[in-house]
Coordinates of C-alpha atoms in Angstrom, one line a residue:
X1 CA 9.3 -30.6 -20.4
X2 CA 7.8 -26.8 -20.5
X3 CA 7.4 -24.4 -17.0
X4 CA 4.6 -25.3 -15.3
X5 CA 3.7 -21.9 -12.7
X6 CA 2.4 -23.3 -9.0
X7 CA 0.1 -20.6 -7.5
X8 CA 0.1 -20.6 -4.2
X9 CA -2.6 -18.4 -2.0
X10 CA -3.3 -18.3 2.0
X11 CA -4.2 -16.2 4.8
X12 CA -0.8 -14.9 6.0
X13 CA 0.1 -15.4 10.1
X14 CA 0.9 -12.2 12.1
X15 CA 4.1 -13.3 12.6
X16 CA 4.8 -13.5 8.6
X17 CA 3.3 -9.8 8.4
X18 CA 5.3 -8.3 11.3
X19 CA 8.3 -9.6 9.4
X20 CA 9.6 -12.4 12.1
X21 CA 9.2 -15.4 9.6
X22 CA 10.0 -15.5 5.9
X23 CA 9.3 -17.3 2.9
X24 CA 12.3 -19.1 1.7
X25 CA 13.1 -19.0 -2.4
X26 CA 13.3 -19.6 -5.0
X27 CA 14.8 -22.8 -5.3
X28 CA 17.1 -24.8 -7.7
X29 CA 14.3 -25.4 -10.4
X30 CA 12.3 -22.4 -10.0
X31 CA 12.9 -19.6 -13.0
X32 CA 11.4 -17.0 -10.9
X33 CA 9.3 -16.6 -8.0
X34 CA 7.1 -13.8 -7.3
X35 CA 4.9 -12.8 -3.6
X36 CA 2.6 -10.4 -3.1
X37 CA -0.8 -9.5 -1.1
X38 CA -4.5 -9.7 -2.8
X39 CA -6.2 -6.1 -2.9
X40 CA -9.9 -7.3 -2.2
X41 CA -8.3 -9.2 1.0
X42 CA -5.0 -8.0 1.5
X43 CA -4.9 -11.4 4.4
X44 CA -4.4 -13.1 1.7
X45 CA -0.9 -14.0 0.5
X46 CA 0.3 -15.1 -3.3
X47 CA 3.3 -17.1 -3.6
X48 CA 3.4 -17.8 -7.1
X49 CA 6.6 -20.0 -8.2
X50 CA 7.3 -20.3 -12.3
X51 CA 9.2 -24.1 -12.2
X52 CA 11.0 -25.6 -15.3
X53 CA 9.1 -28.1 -14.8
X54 CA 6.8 -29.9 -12.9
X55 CA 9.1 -32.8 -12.4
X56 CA 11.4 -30.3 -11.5
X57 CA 9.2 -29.5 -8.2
X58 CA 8.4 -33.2 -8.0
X59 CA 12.3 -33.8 -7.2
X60 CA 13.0 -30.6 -5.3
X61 CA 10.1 -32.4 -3.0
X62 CA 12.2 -35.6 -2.7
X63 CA 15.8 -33.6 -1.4
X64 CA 16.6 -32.9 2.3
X65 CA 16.3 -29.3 1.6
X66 CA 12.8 -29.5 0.5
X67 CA 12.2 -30.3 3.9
X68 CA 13.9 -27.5 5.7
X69 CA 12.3 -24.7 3.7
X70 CA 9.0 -26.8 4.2
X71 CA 9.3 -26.3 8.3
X72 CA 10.8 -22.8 7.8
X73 CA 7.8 -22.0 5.8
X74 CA 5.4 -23.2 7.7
X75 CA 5.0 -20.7 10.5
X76 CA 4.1 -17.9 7.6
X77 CA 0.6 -19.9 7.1
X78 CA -2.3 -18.8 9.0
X79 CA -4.4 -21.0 7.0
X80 CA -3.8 -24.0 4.4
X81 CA -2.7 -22.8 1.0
X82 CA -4.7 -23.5 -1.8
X83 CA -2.5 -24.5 -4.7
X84 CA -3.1 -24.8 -8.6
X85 CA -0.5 -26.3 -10.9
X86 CA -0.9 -24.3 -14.5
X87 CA 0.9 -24.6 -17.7
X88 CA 0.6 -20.8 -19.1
X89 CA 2.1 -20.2 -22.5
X90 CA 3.6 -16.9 -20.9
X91 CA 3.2 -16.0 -17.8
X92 CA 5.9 -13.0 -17.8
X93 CA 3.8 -9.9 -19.0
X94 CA 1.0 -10.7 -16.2
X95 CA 3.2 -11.8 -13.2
X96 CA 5.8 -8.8 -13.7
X97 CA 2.5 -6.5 -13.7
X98 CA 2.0 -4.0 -11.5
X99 CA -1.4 -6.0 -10.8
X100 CA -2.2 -9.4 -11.4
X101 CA -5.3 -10.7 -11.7
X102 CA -6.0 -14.4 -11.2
X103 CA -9.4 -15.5 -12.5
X104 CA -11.0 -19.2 -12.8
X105 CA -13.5 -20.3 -14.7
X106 CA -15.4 -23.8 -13.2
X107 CA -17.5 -25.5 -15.6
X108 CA -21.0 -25.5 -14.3
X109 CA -22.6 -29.2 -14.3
X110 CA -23.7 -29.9 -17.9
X111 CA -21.2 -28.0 -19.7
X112 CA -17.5 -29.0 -21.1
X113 CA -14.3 -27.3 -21.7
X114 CA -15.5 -27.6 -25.5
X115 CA -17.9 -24.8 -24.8
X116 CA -15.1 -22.8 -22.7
X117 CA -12.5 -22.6 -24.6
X118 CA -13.4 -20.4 -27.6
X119 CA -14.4 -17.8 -25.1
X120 CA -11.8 -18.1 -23.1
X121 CA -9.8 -17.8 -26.6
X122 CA -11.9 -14.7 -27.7
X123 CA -11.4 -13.4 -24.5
X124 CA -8.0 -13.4 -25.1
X125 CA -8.2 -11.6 -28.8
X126 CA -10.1 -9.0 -27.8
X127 CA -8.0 -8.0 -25.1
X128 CA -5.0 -7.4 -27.4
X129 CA -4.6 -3.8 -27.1
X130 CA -6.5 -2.7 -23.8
X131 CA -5.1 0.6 -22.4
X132 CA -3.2 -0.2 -19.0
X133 CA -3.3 -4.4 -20.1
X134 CA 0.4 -5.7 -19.7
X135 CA -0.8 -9.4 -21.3
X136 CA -2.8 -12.5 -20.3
X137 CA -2.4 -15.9 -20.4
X138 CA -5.1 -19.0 -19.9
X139 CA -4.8 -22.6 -19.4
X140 CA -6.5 -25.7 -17.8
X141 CA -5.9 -26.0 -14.3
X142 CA -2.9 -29.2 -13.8
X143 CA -5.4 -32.0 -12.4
X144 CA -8.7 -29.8 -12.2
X145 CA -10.0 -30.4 -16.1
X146 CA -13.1 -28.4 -15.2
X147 CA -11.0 -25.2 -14.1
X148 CA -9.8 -22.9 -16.8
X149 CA -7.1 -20.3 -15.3
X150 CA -6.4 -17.0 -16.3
X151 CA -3.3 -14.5 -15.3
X152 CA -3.9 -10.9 -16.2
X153 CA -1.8 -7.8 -15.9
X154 CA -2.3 -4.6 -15.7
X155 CA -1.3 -0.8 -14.5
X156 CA -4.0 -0.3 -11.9
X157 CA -7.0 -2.7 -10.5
X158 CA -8.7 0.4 -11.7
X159 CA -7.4 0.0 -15.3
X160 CA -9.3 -3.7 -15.2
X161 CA -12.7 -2.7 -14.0
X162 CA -12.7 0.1 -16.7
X163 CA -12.1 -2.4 -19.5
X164 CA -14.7 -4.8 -18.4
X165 CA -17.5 -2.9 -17.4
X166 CA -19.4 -3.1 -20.5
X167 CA -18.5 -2.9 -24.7
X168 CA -16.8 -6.2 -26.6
X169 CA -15.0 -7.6 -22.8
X170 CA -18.2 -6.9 -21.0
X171 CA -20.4 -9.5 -23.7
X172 CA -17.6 -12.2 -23.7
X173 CA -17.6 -12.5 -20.1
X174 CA -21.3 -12.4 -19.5
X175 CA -21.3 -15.3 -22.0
X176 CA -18.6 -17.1 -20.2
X177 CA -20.7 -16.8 -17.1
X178 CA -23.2 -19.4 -19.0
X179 CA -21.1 -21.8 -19.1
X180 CA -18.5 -21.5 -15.9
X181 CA -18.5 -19.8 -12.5
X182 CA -15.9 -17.0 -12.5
X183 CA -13.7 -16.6 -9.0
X184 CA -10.8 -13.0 -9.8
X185 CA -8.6 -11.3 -7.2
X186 CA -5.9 -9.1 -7.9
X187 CA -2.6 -9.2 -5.8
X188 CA 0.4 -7.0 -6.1
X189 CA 3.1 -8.9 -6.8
X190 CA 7.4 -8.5 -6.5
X191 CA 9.7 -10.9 -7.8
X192 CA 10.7 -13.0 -4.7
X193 CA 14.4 -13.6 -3.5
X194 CA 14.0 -14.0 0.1
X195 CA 16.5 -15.2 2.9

């Protein structure tokens, strides 16, 4: 069994941001848990959880407890999460960023992962190195074969649009962009250890 990370994103209730509810966490069979707001919508609320394992989550669902933080949970949701299971190789350089950026890339109709995943693995090379970059990590989304996702840290959201808007990162994307639709947001994430 290898970590699987759960990425949780949602529009946050008022009551979460004024501070009356909490998120709950981590849990026995999280490694780490991390929260944070997205800068383009800063609504929006990550809740990303690193699991041992997805089994691990899978019983955690099955317990009493499971339950309770469920309900206690609940009133921080203004809207119904949207959730992607990943298995990143390492997910610790991105996530402990001082930005993360979350990117997908959705196979447009007529094109396979086949086509994808060299860029996404190029992608990867050729941003060994970049100034402000604190590491990346890509996988198939966990029942979405057609979603390739990518965690990406770095010092600034600044320090990201600098080393994408044109040279050798520029040309790999654009030719990504043939083959998938791209979807990226940054959050600022903190390790989570609430209530």
């Amino acid at each position: 069994m290898s970590s699987v990370t759960e990425i949780l994103y949602f529009t946050a209730s008022e009551e979460y941001k004024k501070g009356s509810v909490t998120l709950n966490g981590p849990v026995t069979g999280v490694n780490k848990s991390y929260i944070g707001y997205e800068t383009e919508d800063p609504t929006v609320l990550f809740w990303v959880n690193d699991w041992v394992s997805k089994e691990a989550h899978d019983d955690f669902t099955q317990k009493p407890e499971y339950h309770e933080l469920a309900a206690a949970s609940r009133p921080a949701f203004a809207s119904h999460p949207t959730i992607n299971w990943v298995k990143f190789e390492d997910n610790k350089g991105a996530l402990g960023a001082p930005i993360t950026e979350f990117v997908t890339f959705t196979l447009k109709e007529g094109k396979t992962i086949d086509q994808l995943e060299p860029l996404v693995q190029e992608l990867h090379t050729k941003l060994i190195g970049t100034p402000k970059f604190h590491g990346d990590s890509w996988a198939v989304v966990i029942d979405k074969p057609n979603v390739y996702h990518g965690i990406l840290g770095w010092d600034t959201v600044q320090a990201h649009w600098d080393a994408v808007t044109d040279g050798p990162l520029r040309e790999v994307i654009d030719r990504v962009k043939l083959v998938a639709d791209l979807w990226l947001v940054h959050a600022a994430l903190k390790p989570h250890t609430a209530a």
